[in-house]
Short mmCIF file of C-alpha atoms in Angstrom, two decimals:
data_model
loop_
_atom_site.label_atom_id
_atom_site.label_comp_id
_atom_site.label_asym_id
_atom_site.label_seq_id
_atom_site.Cartn_x
_atom_site.Cartn_y
_atom_site.Cartn_z
CA MET A 686 100.43 143.66 92.22
CA SER A 687 97.47 143.75 89.85
CA VAL A 688 95.53 140.64 88.84
CA LEU A 689 93.77 140.17 85.50
CA LEU A 690 91.36 137.30 84.90
CA ILE A 691 90.51 136.05 81.41
CA GLY A 692 87.33 134.12 80.67
CA GLY A 693 85.18 133.25 77.70
CA ALA A 694 83.88 130.12 76.03
CA PRO A 695 86.43 127.75 74.45
CA ARG A 696 87.66 128.73 70.97
CA THR A 697 86.83 132.41 71.45
CA GLY A 698 90.39 133.71 71.46
CA THR A 699 91.25 133.59 75.16
CA SER A 700 94.78 132.39 74.34
CA LEU A 701 95.29 135.31 71.96
CA LEU A 702 94.12 137.73 74.64
CA ASN A 703 96.44 136.04 77.13
CA ALA A 704 99.37 136.49 74.76
CA ILE A 705 98.52 140.16 74.30
CA LEU A 706 98.39 140.83 78.05
CA CYS A 707 101.56 138.85 78.71
CA SER A 708 103.47 140.95 76.18
CA ASP A 709 103.92 143.60 78.89
CA PRO A 710 107.48 143.14 80.25
CA ALA A 711 106.09 143.48 83.79
CA VAL A 712 103.88 140.39 83.33
CA HIS A 713 105.14 136.83 83.80
CA PRO A 714 105.49 134.58 80.72
CA MET A 715 102.27 133.35 79.13
CA MET A 716 101.06 130.45 81.26
CA PRO A 717 98.93 127.37 80.60
CA GLU A 718 95.29 127.42 81.70
CA ALA A 719 94.74 128.40 85.33
CA THR A 720 93.38 124.99 86.22
CA TYR A 721 94.48 125.08 89.86
CA LEU A 722 92.72 128.40 90.42
CA ARG A 723 89.63 126.99 88.76
CA TYR A 724 89.56 124.06 91.18
CA LEU A 725 90.04 126.38 94.15
CA MET A 726 86.98 128.30 93.00
CA ARG A 727 85.09 125.10 92.34
CA ALA A 728 85.62 124.13 95.98
CA TYR A 729 84.55 127.62 97.05
CA ARG A 730 81.35 127.38 95.00
CA TYR A 731 80.62 123.98 96.54
CA GLY A 732 81.21 125.43 99.99
CA GLN A 733 78.76 128.24 99.33
CA ASP A 734 76.09 125.95 97.95
CA ALA A 735 76.44 123.36 100.73
CA PHE A 736 77.30 125.74 103.56
CA GLU A 737 74.37 124.91 105.83
CA THR A 738 74.53 121.15 105.36
CA GLU A 739 78.23 120.35 105.08
CA VAL A 740 80.47 123.36 105.64
CA LYS A 741 79.19 125.54 108.47
CA GLU A 742 80.90 123.39 111.10
CA TYR A 743 84.26 124.60 109.77
CA PHE A 744 83.44 128.32 109.64
CA ALA A 745 81.49 130.52 112.00
CA HIS A 746 79.68 132.19 109.10
CA PRO A 747 79.85 132.42 105.26
CA GLU A 748 82.22 135.37 105.53
CA GLY A 749 84.72 132.98 107.12
CA LEU A 750 84.59 130.79 104.02
CA ASN A 751 85.11 133.88 101.88
CA ALA A 752 88.16 134.93 103.88
CA PHE A 753 89.62 131.41 103.81
CA THR A 754 89.22 131.18 100.04
CA ALA A 755 90.68 134.65 99.57
CA SER A 756 93.75 133.57 101.55
CA GLN A 757 94.18 130.54 99.28
CA VAL A 758 93.89 132.59 96.10
CA GLU A 759 96.28 135.21 97.46
CA ALA A 760 98.74 132.45 98.39
CA LEU A 761 98.60 131.22 94.79
CA CYS A 762 99.36 134.75 93.58
CA ASP A 763 102.25 134.93 96.05
CA ALA A 764 103.63 131.63 94.74
CA LEU A 765 103.54 132.96 91.18
CA GLU A 766 105.30 136.13 92.32
CA LEU A 767 108.03 134.06 93.96
CA ARG A 768 108.62 132.23 90.69
CA PHE A 769 108.70 135.46 88.67
CA PRO A 770 109.89 138.10 91.18
CA THR A 771 110.03 140.97 88.66
CA THR A 772 106.34 140.59 87.92
CA ARG A 773 104.08 143.56 88.69
CA HIS A 774 100.96 142.14 87.03
CA GLN A 775 99.53 138.63 86.97
CA VAL A 776 97.24 137.08 84.37
CA PHE A 777 95.09 133.99 84.92
CA ARG A 778 93.29 132.49 81.93
CA SER A 779 90.85 129.64 81.56
CA PRO A 780 87.51 129.38 79.78
CA ARG A 781 86.31 127.50 82.84
CA LEU A 782 87.00 130.52 85.02
CA THR A 783 84.11 132.30 83.28
CA PRO A 784 81.34 130.91 85.53
CA VAL A 785 83.26 131.96 88.67
CA LEU A 786 84.53 135.36 87.52
CA ALA A 787 82.06 137.15 89.79
CA ASP A 788 83.25 135.09 92.78
CA LEU A 789 86.87 135.91 91.97
CA LEU A 790 86.13 139.62 91.62
CA ASN A 791 84.45 139.56 95.03
CA ILE A 792 87.36 137.69 96.61
CA LEU A 793 89.99 139.87 94.91
CA PRO A 794 88.54 143.39 95.17
CA ASP A 795 91.34 144.94 93.09
CA ALA A 796 91.24 142.36 90.28
CA ARG A 797 89.78 143.01 86.84
CA GLY A 798 88.21 140.58 84.41
CA LEU A 799 88.16 140.31 80.62
CA VAL A 800 85.61 138.16 78.82
CA MET A 801 86.17 137.05 75.24
CA VAL A 802 83.09 136.50 73.07
CA ARG A 803 82.80 135.17 69.54
CA ASP A 804 80.03 134.30 67.12
CA PRO A 805 78.64 131.03 68.55
CA ARG A 806 78.36 129.56 65.06
CA ASP A 807 82.11 130.00 64.56
CA VAL A 808 82.74 128.62 68.05
CA VAL A 809 80.76 125.46 67.29
CA ALA A 810 82.46 125.15 63.88
CA SER A 811 85.89 125.46 65.52
CA LEU A 812 84.96 122.84 68.11
CA PHE A 813 83.80 120.52 65.32
CA CYS A 814 87.23 120.85 63.67
CA LEU A 815 89.00 120.23 66.97
CA HIS A 816 86.75 117.23 67.61
CA ASP A 817 87.70 115.75 64.24
CA ARG A 818 91.43 116.28 64.88
CA GLN A 819 91.20 114.61 68.27
CA ILE A 820 89.31 111.64 66.82
CA ARG A 821 91.94 111.19 64.08
CA ALA A 822 94.69 111.36 66.71
CA GLY A 823 92.95 108.82 68.94
CA GLN A 824 92.59 111.34 71.76
CA GLN A 825 89.77 111.33 74.29
CA SER A 826 88.26 114.48 75.79
CA TRP A 827 84.96 116.00 76.83
CA LEU A 828 84.63 117.03 73.20
CA THR A 829 85.06 113.56 71.72
CA ARG A 830 82.66 112.19 74.32
CA ALA A 831 80.08 114.85 73.42
CA GLY A 832 80.33 114.04 69.73
CA ARG A 833 79.68 116.36 66.81
CA SER A 834 76.53 117.80 68.34
CA ALA A 835 75.55 121.37 67.48
CA ASP A 836 72.80 121.21 70.09
CA TYR A 837 75.15 120.17 72.90
CA LEU A 838 77.87 122.67 72.02
CA ALA A 839 75.44 125.57 71.57
CA LYS A 840 74.01 124.89 75.03
CA ALA A 841 77.53 124.66 76.41
CA TYR A 842 78.29 128.08 74.88
CA ASN A 843 75.29 129.55 76.69
CA GLY A 844 76.41 127.88 79.90
CA PHE A 845 79.73 129.69 79.91
CA TYR A 846 78.16 133.14 79.68
CA ALA A 847 75.00 132.68 81.76
CA PRO A 848 76.74 133.25 85.14
CA VAL A 849 78.17 136.62 84.02
CA SER A 850 75.24 137.81 81.93
CA ASN A 851 73.05 138.99 84.81
CA LEU A 852 75.14 139.58 87.91
CA PRO A 853 73.18 140.56 91.04
CA ASP A 854 75.90 143.07 91.91
CA LYS A 855 75.82 145.36 88.87
CA SER A 856 78.85 147.28 90.12
CA LEU A 857 81.03 144.30 89.11
CA TYR A 858 80.45 145.14 85.46
CA LYS A 859 82.73 148.15 85.94
CA ARG A 860 85.51 145.59 86.47
CA LEU A 861 84.63 143.41 83.47
CA LEU A 862 85.62 144.20 79.90
CA THR A 863 83.97 142.33 77.03
CA VAL A 864 86.19 141.80 73.99
CA ARG A 865 84.70 140.52 70.73
CA TYR A 866 87.02 138.19 68.86
CA GLU A 867 85.94 139.67 65.53
CA ASP A 868 86.79 143.21 66.64
CA LEU A 869 90.18 142.11 67.98
CA VAL A 870 91.30 140.36 64.79
CA GLN A 871 89.76 142.83 62.32
CA LEU A 872 90.85 146.02 64.11
CA PRO A 873 93.74 144.82 66.28
CA ASP A 874 95.49 148.13 66.90
CA GLU A 875 92.34 149.90 68.01
CA ASN A 876 91.23 147.08 70.28
CA ILE A 877 94.66 146.39 71.79
CA GLU A 878 94.77 150.07 72.71
CA ARG A 879 91.36 149.67 74.35
CA ILE A 880 92.58 146.64 76.28
CA ALA A 881 95.73 148.49 77.35
CA SER A 882 93.69 151.42 78.62
CA TYR A 883 91.44 149.13 80.64
CA SER A 884 94.20 146.89 82.04
CA GLY A 885 96.85 149.54 82.66
CA LEU A 886 99.42 147.40 80.84
CA ASP A 887 102.04 148.41 78.30
CA LEU A 888 101.02 146.38 75.24
CA SER A 889 103.08 148.33 72.72
CA GLY A 890 105.48 145.42 72.30
CA PHE A 891 102.91 142.84 71.20
CA THR A 892 104.08 141.25 67.95
CA GLY A 893 100.71 140.25 66.59
CA GLN A 894 101.78 140.65 63.00
CA THR A 895 104.66 138.18 63.29
CA GLY A 896 103.00 135.59 65.49
CA TRP A 897 103.21 134.84 69.17
CA ARG A 898 104.40 131.82 71.09
CA SER A 899 104.92 130.71 74.65
CA GLU A 900 107.99 128.59 75.26
CA LEU A 901 106.65 127.85 78.72
CA ILE A 902 103.41 126.40 77.35
CA ASP A 903 105.24 124.52 74.59
CA GLU A 904 107.49 122.96 77.25
CA MET A 905 104.75 122.12 79.74
CA VAL A 906 102.10 121.04 77.24
CA PRO A 907 104.08 119.43 74.41
CA ASP A 908 101.00 117.94 72.73
CA ILE A 909 99.74 121.34 71.57
CA ARG A 910 99.79 120.75 67.85
CA PRO A 911 96.97 122.74 66.27
CA GLY A 912 95.67 121.89 62.82
CA PRO A 913 96.33 124.03 59.74
CA GLU A 914 93.08 125.96 60.24
CA ASP A 915 94.01 126.85 63.82
CA LEU A 916 95.53 130.29 64.48
CA TRP A 917 97.20 129.48 67.81
CA GLY A 918 100.52 131.33 67.93
CA LYS A 919 100.20 132.66 64.40
CA PRO A 920 99.90 136.28 63.24
CA ILE A 921 96.57 137.92 64.00
CA SER A 922 94.19 137.13 61.14
CA ASP A 923 90.48 137.46 60.48
CA ARG A 924 90.34 134.47 58.13
CA GLN A 925 88.34 132.40 60.62
CA VAL A 926 85.60 135.03 60.96
CA GLY A 927 82.49 133.47 59.41
CA ALA A 928 84.22 130.10 58.96
CA PHE A 929 81.03 128.34 60.05
CA HIS A 930 79.73 128.75 56.49
CA LYS A 931 82.28 126.12 55.39
CA VAL A 932 81.83 123.75 58.35
CA LEU A 933 78.22 123.74 59.53
CA ASN A 934 75.34 122.63 57.39
CA GLU A 935 72.10 124.59 57.29
CA ALA A 936 70.40 122.50 59.97
CA GLU A 937 73.36 122.83 62.35
CA THR A 938 73.50 126.59 61.76
CA ASP A 939 69.79 126.87 62.53
CA VAL A 940 70.21 124.89 65.75
CA VAL A 941 73.01 127.15 67.00
CA GLN A 942 71.13 130.31 66.03
CA GLU A 943 68.00 129.18 67.83
CA ILE A 944 69.70 128.04 71.03
CA CYS A 945 72.09 131.01 71.20
CA SER A 946 69.67 133.66 69.92
CA ALA A 947 69.76 135.74 73.11
CA TYR A 948 73.57 135.85 73.25
CA MET A 949 73.86 136.46 69.52
CA ALA A 950 71.63 139.50 69.89
CA GLY A 951 73.43 140.68 72.99
CA PHE A 952 76.88 140.32 71.45
CA GLY A 953 75.85 141.81 68.10
CA TYR A 954 75.75 138.76 65.79
CA GLN A 955 73.10 138.58 63.07
CA PRO A 956 71.36 135.32 62.05
CA VAL A 957 71.43 134.16 58.45
#
């Protein structure tokens, strides 16, 4: 059983990547965000940080905490296999897994990770649009509480990638593949082939030109109703590349470019 972990900041295309990976017949249906796994790793991170003061009484040494957490994660994988017994590959996706990808790769030595990146200006613009939709619908979320703040969202973007940008164990980068959203939607065939080669999956059946859906997600999360500018479940398209020009004003663009300058340079995005 192979395990693939998808991370990346929100609105970077992690759902699209999830749909691509889950198109392999040997993968379970596309699932909602791996929230339970995220909370397992959140507890693990707390245990590491507070080991000497609050956790060491339960484990003889930090390796004991590692082994205990590994058993929990493996039990979760076993539960998923029981639900979908023909599965040979498992995919876990959540933007909030990004900060703990290194921990997961250490706990699951055979797992591989994929990290989606996207121009931070387009990410902030997309979050602005989502914020406005949620406000109109009367919904409350971390985004509506944060408000339409380019400064806050740009710093949040950096926060997702900081934990994986300079890993102490450089060998882990051999098990991490970075996928640029722009490359995926502008050259889908070439980049899906690259993802297939890395993951070992058969992605030849992905129907990116006719759209993609997940009945399981639609059933479990019935309030997924993206706006007209959202590409969730629709055919692969590059029409949202550079969309920030229509959403952000000059001051907001400058704020994002200044705060995210290091990641823009590292991911290959040019300032305007």
